[in-house]
């Protein structure tokens, strides 16, 4: 039975000025594991607003043109 994917490094709170780009990062115990980024119940999809990058165990979410409601 395969071991579950866990977080090696959890997300940290980030502060960014409105209009700037926020970057959230985490690290997993297994490379290329499927990750869903959510805002409440909504699964975030790549768009002009959100970019999702994953390389090995590193996963990043870029939030472009950050606004107060992105908190």
Short mmCIF file of C-alpha atoms in Angstrom, two decimals:
data_model
loop_
_atom_site.label_atom_id
_atom_site.label_comp_id
_atom_site.label_asym_id
_atom_site.label_seq_id
_atom_site.Cartn_x
_atom_site.Cartn_y
_atom_site.Cartn_z
CA UNK A 1 0.00 0.00 0.00
CA UNK A 2 1.39 3.42 -1.00
CA UNK A 3 2.14 6.03 1.64
CA UNK A 4 -0.14 9.09 1.63
CA UNK A 5 1.05 12.42 0.32
CA UNK A 6 1.80 14.83 3.18
CA UNK A 7 2.98 18.42 3.47
CA UNK A 8 6.71 18.80 4.17
CA UNK A 9 6.28 22.56 4.41
CA UNK A 10 2.83 24.08 4.99
CA UNK A 11 1.52 27.28 3.49
CA UNK A 12 2.46 30.48 5.28
CA UNK A 13 0.39 33.64 5.45
CA UNK A 14 1.56 36.16 2.88
CA UNK A 15 0.91 39.88 2.77
CA UNK A 16 0.94 41.73 -0.52
CA UNK A 17 -0.19 45.21 -1.57
CA UNK A 18 -3.33 45.43 -3.68
CA UNK A 19 -2.56 45.20 -7.37
CA UNK A 20 0.59 43.14 -6.79
CA UNK A 21 1.18 39.40 -7.19
CA UNK A 22 0.80 37.08 -4.20
CA UNK A 23 2.68 33.77 -4.27
CA UNK A 24 1.68 30.86 -2.02
CA UNK A 25 4.07 27.89 -1.78
CA UNK A 26 4.05 24.49 -0.18
CA UNK A 27 6.16 21.36 -0.39
CA UNK A 28 4.85 17.80 -0.56
CA UNK A 29 6.43 14.49 0.40
CA UNK A 30 5.88 13.00 -3.08
CA UNK A 31 6.71 14.60 -6.42
CA UNK A 32 3.97 15.49 -8.90
CA UNK A 33 1.11 14.54 -6.56
CA UNK A 34 -2.23 16.03 -7.66
CA UNK A 35 -3.03 19.27 -5.82
CA UNK A 36 -6.23 21.32 -5.72
CA UNK A 37 -6.05 24.97 -4.73
CA UNK A 38 -9.31 26.20 -3.20
CA UNK A 39 -10.85 29.43 -2.07
CA UNK A 40 -13.58 28.30 0.26
CA UNK A 41 -15.54 25.64 -1.63
CA UNK A 42 -14.37 26.84 -5.06
CA UNK A 43 -11.54 24.97 -6.81
CA UNK A 44 -9.24 27.52 -8.45
CA UNK A 45 -8.49 27.01 -12.12
CA UNK A 46 -5.61 28.48 -14.12
CA UNK A 47 -6.67 31.82 -15.62
CA UNK A 48 -5.50 35.41 -16.04
CA UNK A 49 -5.96 35.73 -12.25
CA UNK A 50 -4.42 32.44 -11.07
CA UNK A 51 -1.35 30.52 -12.18
CA UNK A 52 -0.53 27.13 -10.72
CA UNK A 53 2.99 25.74 -10.98
CA UNK A 54 4.18 22.35 -9.84
CA UNK A 55 7.68 21.00 -10.17
CA UNK A 56 8.53 17.84 -8.29
CA UNK A 57 7.49 18.33 -4.68
CA UNK A 58 7.21 22.13 -4.95
CA UNK A 59 3.76 23.61 -5.61
CA UNK A 60 3.00 27.32 -6.11
CA UNK A 61 -0.10 29.43 -6.61
CA UNK A 62 0.32 32.90 -8.12
CA UNK A 63 -2.54 35.35 -7.57
CA UNK A 64 -2.16 38.25 -9.99
CA UNK A 65 -3.54 41.72 -9.33
CA UNK A 66 -4.36 40.82 -5.71
CA UNK A 67 -7.46 42.36 -4.17
CA UNK A 68 -8.86 42.44 -0.63
CA UNK A 69 -11.34 39.65 -1.50
CA UNK A 70 -8.38 37.35 -2.31
CA UNK A 71 -7.57 37.16 1.41
#
